[in-house]
Coordinates of C-alpha atoms and ligand atoms in Angstrom, one line a residue:
X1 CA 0.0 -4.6 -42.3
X2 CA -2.9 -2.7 -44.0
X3 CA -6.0 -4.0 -45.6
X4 CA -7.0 -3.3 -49.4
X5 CA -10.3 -2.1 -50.8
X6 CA -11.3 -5.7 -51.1
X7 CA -10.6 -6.7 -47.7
X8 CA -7.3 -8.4 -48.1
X9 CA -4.3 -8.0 -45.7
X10 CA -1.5 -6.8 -47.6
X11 CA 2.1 -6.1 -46.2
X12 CA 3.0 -2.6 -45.7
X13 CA 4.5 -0.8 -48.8
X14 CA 7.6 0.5 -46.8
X15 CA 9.5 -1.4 -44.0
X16 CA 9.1 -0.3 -40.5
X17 CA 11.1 2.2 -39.4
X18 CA 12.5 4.1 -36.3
X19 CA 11.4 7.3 -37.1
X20 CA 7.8 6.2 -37.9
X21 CA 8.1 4.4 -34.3
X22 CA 8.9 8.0 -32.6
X23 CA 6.5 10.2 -34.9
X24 CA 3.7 8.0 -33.9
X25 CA 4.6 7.9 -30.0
X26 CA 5.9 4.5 -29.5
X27 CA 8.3 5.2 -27.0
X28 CA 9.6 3.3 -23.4
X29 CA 10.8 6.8 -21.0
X30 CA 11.9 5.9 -17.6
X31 CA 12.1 9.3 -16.5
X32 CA 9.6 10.9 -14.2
X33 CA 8.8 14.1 -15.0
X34 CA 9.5 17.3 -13.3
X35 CA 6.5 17.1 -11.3
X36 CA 6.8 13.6 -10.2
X37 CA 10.2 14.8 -8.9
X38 CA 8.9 17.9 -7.2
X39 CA 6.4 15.7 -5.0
X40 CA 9.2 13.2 -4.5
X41 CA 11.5 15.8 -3.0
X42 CA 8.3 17.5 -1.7
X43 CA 7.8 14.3 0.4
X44 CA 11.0 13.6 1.7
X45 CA 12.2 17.9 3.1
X46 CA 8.2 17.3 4.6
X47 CA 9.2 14.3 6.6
X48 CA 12.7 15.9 7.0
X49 CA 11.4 19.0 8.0
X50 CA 8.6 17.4 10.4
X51 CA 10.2 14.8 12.5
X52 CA 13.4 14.6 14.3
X53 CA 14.6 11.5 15.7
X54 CA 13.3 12.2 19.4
X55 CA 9.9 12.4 18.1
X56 CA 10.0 9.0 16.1
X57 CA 11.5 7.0 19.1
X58 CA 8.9 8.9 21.1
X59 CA 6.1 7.5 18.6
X60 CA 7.1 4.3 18.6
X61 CA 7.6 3.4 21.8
X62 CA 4.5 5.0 22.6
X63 CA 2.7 3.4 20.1
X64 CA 1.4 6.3 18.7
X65 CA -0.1 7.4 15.6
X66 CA 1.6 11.1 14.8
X67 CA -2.1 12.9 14.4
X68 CA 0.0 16.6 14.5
X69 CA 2.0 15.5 11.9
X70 CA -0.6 13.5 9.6
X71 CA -3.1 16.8 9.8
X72 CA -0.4 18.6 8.3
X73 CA 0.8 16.0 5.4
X74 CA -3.2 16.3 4.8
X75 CA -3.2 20.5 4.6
X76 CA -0.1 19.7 2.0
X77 CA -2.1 17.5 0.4
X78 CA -0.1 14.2 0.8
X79 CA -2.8 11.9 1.5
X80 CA -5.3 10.9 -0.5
X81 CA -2.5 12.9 -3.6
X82 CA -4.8 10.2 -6.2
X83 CA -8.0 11.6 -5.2
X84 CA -10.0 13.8 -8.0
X85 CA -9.8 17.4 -6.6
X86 CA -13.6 17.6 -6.0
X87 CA -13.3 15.2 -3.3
X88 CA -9.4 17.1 -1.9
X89 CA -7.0 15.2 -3.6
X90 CA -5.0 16.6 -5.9
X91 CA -5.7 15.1 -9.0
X92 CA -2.6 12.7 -9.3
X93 CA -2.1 9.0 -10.0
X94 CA -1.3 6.1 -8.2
X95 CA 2.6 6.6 -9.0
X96 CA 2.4 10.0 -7.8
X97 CA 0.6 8.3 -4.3
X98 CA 3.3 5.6 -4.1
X99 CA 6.0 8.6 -4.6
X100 CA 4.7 9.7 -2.0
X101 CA 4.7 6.4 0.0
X102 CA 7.9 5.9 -1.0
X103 CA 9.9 8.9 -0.2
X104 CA 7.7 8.8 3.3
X105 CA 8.9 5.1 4.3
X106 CA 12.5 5.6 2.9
X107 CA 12.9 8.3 5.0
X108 CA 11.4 6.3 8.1
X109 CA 9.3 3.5 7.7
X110 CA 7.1 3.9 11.2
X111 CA 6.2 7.6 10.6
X112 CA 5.6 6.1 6.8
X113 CA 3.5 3.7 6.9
X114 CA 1.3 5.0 9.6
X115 CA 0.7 8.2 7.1
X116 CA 0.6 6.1 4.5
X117 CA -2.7 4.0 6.0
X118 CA -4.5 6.9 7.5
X119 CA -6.6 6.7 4.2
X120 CA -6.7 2.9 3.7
X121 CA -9.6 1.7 2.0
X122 CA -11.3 5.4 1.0
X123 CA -10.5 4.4 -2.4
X124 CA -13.6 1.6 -2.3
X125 CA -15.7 4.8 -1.6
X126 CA -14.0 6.7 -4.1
X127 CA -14.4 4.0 -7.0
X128 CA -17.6 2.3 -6.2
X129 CA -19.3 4.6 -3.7
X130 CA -22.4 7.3 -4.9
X131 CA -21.7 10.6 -5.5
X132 CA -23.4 11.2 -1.7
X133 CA -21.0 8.6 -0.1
X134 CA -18.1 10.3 -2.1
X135 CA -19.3 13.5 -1.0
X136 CA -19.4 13.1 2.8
X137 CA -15.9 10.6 3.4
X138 CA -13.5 11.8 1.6
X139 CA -13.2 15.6 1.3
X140 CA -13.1 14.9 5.4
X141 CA -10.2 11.9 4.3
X142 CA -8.2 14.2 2.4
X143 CA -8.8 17.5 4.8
X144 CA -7.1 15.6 7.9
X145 CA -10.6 15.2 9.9
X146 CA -10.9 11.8 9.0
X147 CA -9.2 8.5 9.2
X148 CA -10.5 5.5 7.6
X149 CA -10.3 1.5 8.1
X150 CA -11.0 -1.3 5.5
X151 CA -12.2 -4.5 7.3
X152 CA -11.9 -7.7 5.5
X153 CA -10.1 -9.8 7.7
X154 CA -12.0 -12.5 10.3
X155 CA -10.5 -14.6 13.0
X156 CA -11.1 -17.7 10.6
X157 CA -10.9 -15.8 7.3
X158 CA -7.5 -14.4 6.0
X159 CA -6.5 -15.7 3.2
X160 CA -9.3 -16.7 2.3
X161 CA -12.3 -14.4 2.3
X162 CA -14.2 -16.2 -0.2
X163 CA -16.6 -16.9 2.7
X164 CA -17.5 -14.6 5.6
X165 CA -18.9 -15.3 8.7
X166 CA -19.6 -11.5 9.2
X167 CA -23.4 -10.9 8.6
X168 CA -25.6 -7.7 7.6
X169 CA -28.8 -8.7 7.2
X170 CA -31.5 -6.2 5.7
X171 CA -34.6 -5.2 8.2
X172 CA -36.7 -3.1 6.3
X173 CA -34.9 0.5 5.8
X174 CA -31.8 -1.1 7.8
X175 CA -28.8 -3.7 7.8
X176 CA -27.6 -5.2 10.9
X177 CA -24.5 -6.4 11.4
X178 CA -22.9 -8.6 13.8
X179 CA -19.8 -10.7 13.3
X180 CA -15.9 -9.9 14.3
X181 CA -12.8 -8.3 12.5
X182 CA -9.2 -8.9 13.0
X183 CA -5.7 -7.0 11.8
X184 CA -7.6 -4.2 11.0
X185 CA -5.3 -1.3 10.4
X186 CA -6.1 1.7 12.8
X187 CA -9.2 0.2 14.2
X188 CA -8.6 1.5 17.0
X189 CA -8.4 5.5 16.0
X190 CA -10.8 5.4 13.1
X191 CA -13.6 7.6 12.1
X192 CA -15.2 5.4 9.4
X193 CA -14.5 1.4 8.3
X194 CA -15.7 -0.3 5.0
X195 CA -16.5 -3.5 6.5
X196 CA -17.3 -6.3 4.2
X197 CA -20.5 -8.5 5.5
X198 CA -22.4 -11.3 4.2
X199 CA -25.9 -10.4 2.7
X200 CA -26.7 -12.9 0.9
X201 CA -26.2 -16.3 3.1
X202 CA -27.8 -18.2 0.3
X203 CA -25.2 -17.8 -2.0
X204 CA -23.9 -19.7 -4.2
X205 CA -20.5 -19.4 -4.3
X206 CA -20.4 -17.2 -0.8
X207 CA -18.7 -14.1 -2.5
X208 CA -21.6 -13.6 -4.8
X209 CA -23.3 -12.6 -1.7
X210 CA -20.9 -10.0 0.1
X211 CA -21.2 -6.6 0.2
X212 CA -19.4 -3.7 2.1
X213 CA -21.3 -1.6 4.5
X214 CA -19.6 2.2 5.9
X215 CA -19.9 2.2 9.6
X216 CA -19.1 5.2 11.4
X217 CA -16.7 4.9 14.6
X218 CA -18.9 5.5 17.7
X219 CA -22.0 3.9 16.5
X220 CA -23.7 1.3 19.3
X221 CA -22.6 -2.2 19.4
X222 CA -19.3 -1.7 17.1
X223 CA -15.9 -2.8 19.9
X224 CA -12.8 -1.8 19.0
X225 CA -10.1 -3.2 21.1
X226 CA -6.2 -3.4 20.2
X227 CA -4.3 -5.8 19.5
X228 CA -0.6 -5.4 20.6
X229 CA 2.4 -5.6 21.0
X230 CA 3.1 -6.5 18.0
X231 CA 6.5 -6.8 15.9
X232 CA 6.5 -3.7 14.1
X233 CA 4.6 -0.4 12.5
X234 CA 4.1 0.6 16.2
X235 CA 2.4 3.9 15.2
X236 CA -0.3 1.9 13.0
X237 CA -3.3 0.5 15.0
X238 CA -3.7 -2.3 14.9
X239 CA -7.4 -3.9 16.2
X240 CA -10.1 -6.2 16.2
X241 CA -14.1 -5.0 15.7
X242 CA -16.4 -6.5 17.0
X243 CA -20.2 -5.8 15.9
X244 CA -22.9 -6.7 18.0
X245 CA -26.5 -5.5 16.2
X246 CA -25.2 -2.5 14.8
X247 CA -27.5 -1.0 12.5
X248 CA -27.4 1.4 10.0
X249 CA -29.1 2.8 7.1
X250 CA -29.9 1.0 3.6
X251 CA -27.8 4.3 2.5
X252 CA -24.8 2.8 4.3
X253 CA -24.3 -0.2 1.8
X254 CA -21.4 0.8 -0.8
X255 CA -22.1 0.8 -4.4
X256 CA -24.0 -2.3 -5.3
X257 CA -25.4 -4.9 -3.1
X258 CA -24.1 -8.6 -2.9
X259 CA -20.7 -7.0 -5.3
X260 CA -18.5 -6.4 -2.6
X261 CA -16.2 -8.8 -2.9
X262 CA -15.7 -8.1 -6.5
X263 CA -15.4 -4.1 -4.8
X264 CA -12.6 -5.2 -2.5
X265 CA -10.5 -7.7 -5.3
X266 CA -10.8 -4.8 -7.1
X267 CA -9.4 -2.1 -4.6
X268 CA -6.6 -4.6 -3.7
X269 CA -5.2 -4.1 -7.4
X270 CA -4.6 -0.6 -6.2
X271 CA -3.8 -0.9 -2.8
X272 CA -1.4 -3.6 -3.1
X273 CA 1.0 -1.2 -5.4
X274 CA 0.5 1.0 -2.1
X275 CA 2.0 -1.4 -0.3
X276 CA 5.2 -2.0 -2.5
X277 CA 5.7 1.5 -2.5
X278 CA 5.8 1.2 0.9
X279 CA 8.3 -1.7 1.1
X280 CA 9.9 0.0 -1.8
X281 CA 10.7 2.9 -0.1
X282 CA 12.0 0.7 3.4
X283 CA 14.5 -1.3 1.2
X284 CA 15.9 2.4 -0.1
X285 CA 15.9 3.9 3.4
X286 CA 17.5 0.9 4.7
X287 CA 20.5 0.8 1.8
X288 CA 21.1 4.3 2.5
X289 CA 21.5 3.7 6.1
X290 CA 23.5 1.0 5.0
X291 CA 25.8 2.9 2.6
X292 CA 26.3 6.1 5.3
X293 CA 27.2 3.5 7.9
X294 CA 29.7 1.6 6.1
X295 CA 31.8 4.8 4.6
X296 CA 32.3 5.8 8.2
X297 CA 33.3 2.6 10.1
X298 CA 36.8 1.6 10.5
X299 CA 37.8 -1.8 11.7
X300 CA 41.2 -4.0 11.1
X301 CA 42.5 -0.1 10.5
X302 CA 40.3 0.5 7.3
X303 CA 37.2 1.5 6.2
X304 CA 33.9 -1.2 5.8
X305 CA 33.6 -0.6 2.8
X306 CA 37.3 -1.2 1.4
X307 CA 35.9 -5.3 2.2
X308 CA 35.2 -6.5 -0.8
X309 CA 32.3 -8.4 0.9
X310 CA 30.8 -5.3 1.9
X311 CA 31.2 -3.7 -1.7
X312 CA 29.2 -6.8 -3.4
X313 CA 26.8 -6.8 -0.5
X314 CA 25.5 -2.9 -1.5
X315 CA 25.8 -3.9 -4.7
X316 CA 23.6 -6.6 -4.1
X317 CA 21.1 -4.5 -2.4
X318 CA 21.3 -1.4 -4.7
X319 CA 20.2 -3.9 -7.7
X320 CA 17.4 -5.6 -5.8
X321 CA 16.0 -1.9 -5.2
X322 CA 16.3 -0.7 -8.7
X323 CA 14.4 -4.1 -9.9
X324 CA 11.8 -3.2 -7.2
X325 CA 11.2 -0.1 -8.4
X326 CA 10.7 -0.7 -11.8
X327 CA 8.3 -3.4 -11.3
X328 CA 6.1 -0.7 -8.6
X329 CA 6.6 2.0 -10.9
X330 CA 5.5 -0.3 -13.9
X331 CA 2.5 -1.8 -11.7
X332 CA 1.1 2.0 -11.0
X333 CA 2.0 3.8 -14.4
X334 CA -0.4 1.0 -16.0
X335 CA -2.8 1.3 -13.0
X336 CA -3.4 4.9 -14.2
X337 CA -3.1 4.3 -17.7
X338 CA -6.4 2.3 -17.2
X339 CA -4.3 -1.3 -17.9
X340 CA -4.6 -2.5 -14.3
X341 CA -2.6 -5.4 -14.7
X342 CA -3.1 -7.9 -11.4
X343 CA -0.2 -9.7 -12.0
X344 CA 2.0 -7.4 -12.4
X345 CA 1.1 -5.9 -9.1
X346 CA 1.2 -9.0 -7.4
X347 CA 4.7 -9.2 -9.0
X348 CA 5.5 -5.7 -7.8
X349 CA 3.8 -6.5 -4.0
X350 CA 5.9 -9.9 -4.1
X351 CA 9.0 -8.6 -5.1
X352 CA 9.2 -5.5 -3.6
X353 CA 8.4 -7.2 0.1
X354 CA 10.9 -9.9 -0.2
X355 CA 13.3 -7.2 -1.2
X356 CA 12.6 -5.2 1.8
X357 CA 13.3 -7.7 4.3
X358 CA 16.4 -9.1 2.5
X359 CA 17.8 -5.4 2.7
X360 CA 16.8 -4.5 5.7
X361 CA 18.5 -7.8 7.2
X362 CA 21.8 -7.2 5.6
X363 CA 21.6 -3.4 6.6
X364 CA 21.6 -4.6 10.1
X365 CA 24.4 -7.1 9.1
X366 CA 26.6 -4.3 7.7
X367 CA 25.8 -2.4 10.8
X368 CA 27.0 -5.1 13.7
X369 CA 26.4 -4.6 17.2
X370 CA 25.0 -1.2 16.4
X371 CA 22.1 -2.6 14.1
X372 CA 20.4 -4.4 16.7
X373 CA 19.8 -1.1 18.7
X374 CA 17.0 0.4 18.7
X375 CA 18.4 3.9 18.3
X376 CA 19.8 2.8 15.1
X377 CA 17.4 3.1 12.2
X378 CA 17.6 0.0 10.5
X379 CA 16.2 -2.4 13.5
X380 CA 13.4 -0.7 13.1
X381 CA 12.8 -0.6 9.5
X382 CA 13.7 -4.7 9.6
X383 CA 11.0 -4.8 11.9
X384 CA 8.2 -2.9 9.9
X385 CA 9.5 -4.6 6.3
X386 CA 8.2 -7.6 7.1
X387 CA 4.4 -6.4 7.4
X388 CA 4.5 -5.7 3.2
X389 CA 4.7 -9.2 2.9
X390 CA 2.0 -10.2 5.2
X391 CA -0.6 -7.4 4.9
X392 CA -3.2 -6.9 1.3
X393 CA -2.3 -10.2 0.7
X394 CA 0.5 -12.3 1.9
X395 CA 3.2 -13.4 -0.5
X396 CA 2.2 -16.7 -1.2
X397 CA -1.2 -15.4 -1.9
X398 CA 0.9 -13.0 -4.6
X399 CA 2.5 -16.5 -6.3
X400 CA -0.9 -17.8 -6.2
X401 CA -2.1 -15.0 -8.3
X402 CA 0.6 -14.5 -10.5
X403 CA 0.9 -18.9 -11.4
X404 CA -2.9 -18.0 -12.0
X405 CA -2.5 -15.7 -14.3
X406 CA 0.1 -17.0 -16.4
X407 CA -1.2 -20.8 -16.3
X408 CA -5.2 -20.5 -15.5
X409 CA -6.9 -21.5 -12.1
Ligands
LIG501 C1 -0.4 -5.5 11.2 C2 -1.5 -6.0 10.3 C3 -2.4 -5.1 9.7 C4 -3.4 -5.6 8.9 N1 -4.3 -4.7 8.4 C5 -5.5 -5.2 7.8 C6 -6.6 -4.3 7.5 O1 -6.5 -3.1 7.6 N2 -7.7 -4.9 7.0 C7 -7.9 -6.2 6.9 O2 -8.9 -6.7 6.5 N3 -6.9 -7.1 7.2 C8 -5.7 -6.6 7.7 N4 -4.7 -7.5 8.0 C9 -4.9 -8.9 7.8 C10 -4.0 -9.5 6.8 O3 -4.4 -9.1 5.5 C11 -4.0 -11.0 7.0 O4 -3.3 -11.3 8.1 C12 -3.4 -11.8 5.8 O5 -4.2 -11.6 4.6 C13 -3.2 -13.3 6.1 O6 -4.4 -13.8 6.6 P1 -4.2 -14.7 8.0 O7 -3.5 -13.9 8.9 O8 -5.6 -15.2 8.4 O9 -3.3 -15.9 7.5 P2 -3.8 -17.3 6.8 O10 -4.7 -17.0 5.7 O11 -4.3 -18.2 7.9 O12 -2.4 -17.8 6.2 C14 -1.4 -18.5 7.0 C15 -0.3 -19.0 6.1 O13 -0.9 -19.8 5.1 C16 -0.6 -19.4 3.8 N5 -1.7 -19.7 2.9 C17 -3.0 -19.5 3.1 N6 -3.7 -19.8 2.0 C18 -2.8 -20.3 1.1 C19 -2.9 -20.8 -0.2 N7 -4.1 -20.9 -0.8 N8 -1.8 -21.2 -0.8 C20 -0.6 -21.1 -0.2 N9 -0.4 -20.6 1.0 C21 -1.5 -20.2 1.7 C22 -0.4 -17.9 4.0 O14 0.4 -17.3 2.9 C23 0.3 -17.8 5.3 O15 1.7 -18.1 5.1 C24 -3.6 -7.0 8.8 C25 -2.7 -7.9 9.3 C26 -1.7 -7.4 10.1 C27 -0.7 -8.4 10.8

C-alpha cells in the first residue's frame, strides 16, 4: 500500500513479489554464521581440552567450583562474551553467550553451569549501573578476578518478590541493610552481590519501592553460609546472606533508586535465555550420551538400537531438542535485535527445561543399570536439568507470564 499526494491509501501498482521481498532484506536464515560456529566449537575443544573426567567427578563430589579452569575460560574470554569490550567482553550478543552456555553444559552440565553463573547478575550493572559502577565490576567480572551474585530470593519471597522484607534504609551519606537471602548462587565464593532491598516501606504497591544495592563480599555484618547437599549443580554455591547493619555508601545503590524491581524483571528477560541455553545444552549432551550408548550395547544378541523402541525414543528426543533450540535461539536473536520479547523467553526457559529433564530421564532409561551410576554422565546431568526449571523463575511462573501475555493479567 502507498499513500497519494492527497493523502489517500492506494493499492500498490504492481503485486508483491519474491524478488522485491529478497532485494529489500525480508528474509528468515537459520544459519549461524561462521563466527557463531567458531565460538561454538571454540567452547566445546575448551571444555574438551580442560577437563577430563577425573577432574569433574573430583569437582563434584567435592563440591567445588573449578576456579583454575573458570580464570582461564575468563583469559579466553568466555564469560561475560556479551559484554561491550570497554568493560572485557567481547562485544557479542546474547546468542553468542548462550552458544557459549550451550556448548559448555552439553559437554558437561556441572563444569557448565558453574562457568556459566560465575557472572550471574553483572549484567544489572552493565545495563542500569553508572559508568563508575560499570567501570570498577565488570572489567574485574570479565578478567577472571571477580565473581558475582544476584540476590533476590528471601526465606518467604520466591516467587513472589513483589514485596521484600529485606531493608536498606538511607542514613544520611549511607544505606543500611539488614534482612536475609536464600538460593543465592555462589554466595558462598562471591566477590560482589546485587542484592535487592526495600527503600521505600511506604510504597504503594511494595515494588515501587525496591532498589538494588552492590555489596562487596567481606564487608561487616554480611553471613554467608551454604546451603547443601543439594540435588544437583554440585560445583555452584549455593547460600544464604544474611545482613545485619551493613552499611555502605549512597554510591552503592544501582542506577536509580526505588526502580529495582523494574532493574531485576528486566535483567531476568536476559538471564532467563541464559538459563535455556543452559538446559538446552544438557538435553544435547544428554542425547548424545544417549545415542553413543545405544550404538554400542548389545542385548538379546543385537544392538539397542535395532529396537524399534529405542529408535522412536532418540527420535523423540532429537525433535524435542531441535524445537528447544529454535525457540532459545529465537528468544536471544530478538534479545539482541533490541525486540526483547518476554514471552517468548519465558516460552524458550519453559520449554527448554521441561525438555531437559524429559531427555535426561530417558537417557538414563536407554542406559539401564549403567545410568544410575554416578560414573556415567547422564545421572548427573538428570540431576542438574532439573535446576533450569526451578531457578530465574520456576516454570509455572513461565505459564504465568506467557497466559499473561497472550490474554492480559
Ligand atoms: C540451586 C538454586 C539456585 C538459586 N539461585 C538463585 C540466585 O542466584 N538468586 C536468587 O535470588 N534466587 C536464586 N534461587 C531461588 C529461585 O529463584 C527460587 O527458588 C524460585 O524462584 C522459586 O521460589 P521459592 O523457592 O520460594 O518457591 P515458591 O515461590 O514458594 O513456589 C513453590 C511452588 O509454588 C508455585 N507457585 C508460586 N507462585 C505461583 C503462582 N502465582 N502461580 C502458580 N504457581 C505458583 C511455584 O511454581 C512452585 O512450584 C535459586 C534456587 C536454587 C534452588
Amino acid at each position: 500500500m502507498r499513500e497519494d499526494e492527497s493523502g489517500r491509501v492506494r493499492a500498490r501498482s504492481r503485486p508483491w513479489s519474491l524478488t522485491d521481498a529478497v532485494l529489500r532484506g525480508y528474509r528468515v536464515d537459520f544459519e549461524l554464521t561462521k563466527d557463531q560456529r567458531d565460538i561454538q566449537r571454540a567452547a566445546s575443544e575448551f571444555i574438551d581440552g580442560e577437563c577430563d573426567k577425573e577432574k569433574i567427578l573430583a569437582w563434584e563430589r567435592d563440591h567445588t567450583f573449578p576456579r583454575e579452569l573458570w580464570e582461564k575460560a575468563c583469559g579466553l574470554g568466555f564469560v561475560g562474551i556479551h559484554f561491550p569490550e570497554e568493560y572485557g567482553g567481547q562485544g557479542c550478543g546474547i546468542l553468542e553467550n548462550a552458544l557459549v552456555v550451550e556448548s559448555f553444559c552439553r559437554r558437561d552440565s556441572s563444569v557448565g553451569v558453574a562457568l556459566s553463573l560465575a557472572d550471574f547478575s553483572s549484567e544489572v550493572v552493565l545495563r542500569f549501573g553508572t559508568e563508575a559502577q560499570k567501570l570498577k565490576y565488570l572489567p574485574l567480572v570479565t578478567g577472571g578476578k571477580y565473581i558475582s551474585a544476584g540476590a533476590y530470593t528471601e526465606p518467604d519471597h520466591g516467587s513472589d518478590i513483589t514485596s521484600l522484607s529485606t531493608t536498606a534504609v538511607r542514613e544520611g551519606e549511607f544505606f543500611v541493610i539488614n534482612g536475609t537471602k536464600t538460593f543465592i548462587t555462589n554466595g558462598s565464593i562471591a566477590d560482589y552481590f546485587a542484592v535487592l532491598c526495600q527503600t521505600d516501606r511506604t510504597a504503594v504497591p511494595a515494588y515501587r519501592g525496591q532498589s538494588i544495592m552492590l555489596v562487596e563480599r567481606g564487608i561487616e555484618g554480611l553471613d554467608a553460609s551454604e546451603i547443601t547437599p543439594k540435588m544437583g549443580i554440585h560445583m555452584s554455591s549455593t547460600a544464604e546472606l544474611s545482613f545485619k547493619d551493613v552499611t555502605v555508601p549512597v554510591s552503592h545503590l544501582l542506577g536509580r533508586e526505588n526502580r529495582g524491581f523494574y532493574q531485576v524483571l528486566e535483567f531476568f528477560g536476559e538471564s532467563r535465555i541464559e538459563v535455556a541455553a543452559q538446559a538446552l545444552g544438557i538435553a544435547q549432551g544428554s542425547f548424545d550420551r544417549a545415542l553413543a550408548y545405544t550404538k554400542k550395547r548389545t542385548q538379546f544378541g543385537r544392538k539397542l538400537t535395532e529396537f524399534q523402541v529405542t529408535r522412536h525414543k532418540l527420535a523423540d528426543m532429537a525433535t524435542k531438542i531441535e524445537a528447544a533450540r529454535l525457540l532459545v535461539y529465537q528468544a536471544a536473536w530478538k534479545w539482541d535485535q533490541g525486540k526483547a520479547d518476554q514471552k517468548l523467553t519465558s516460552m524458550a526457559k519453559m520449554f527448554a527445561g521441561r525438555v531437559a529433564v524429559e531427555v535426561a530421564d530417558e537417557a538414563i532409561q536407554l542406559h539401564g543399570g549403567y545410568g544410575y551410576i554416578t560414573e556415567y554422565d547422564v545421572e548427573r546431568f538428570y540431576r542438574d536439568a532439573k535446576i533450569t526449571e526451578i531457578y530465574e523463575g520456576t516454570r509455572e511462573i513461565q505459564k504465568n507470564a506467557i497466559a499473561s501475555a497472550l490474554l492480559g493479567r
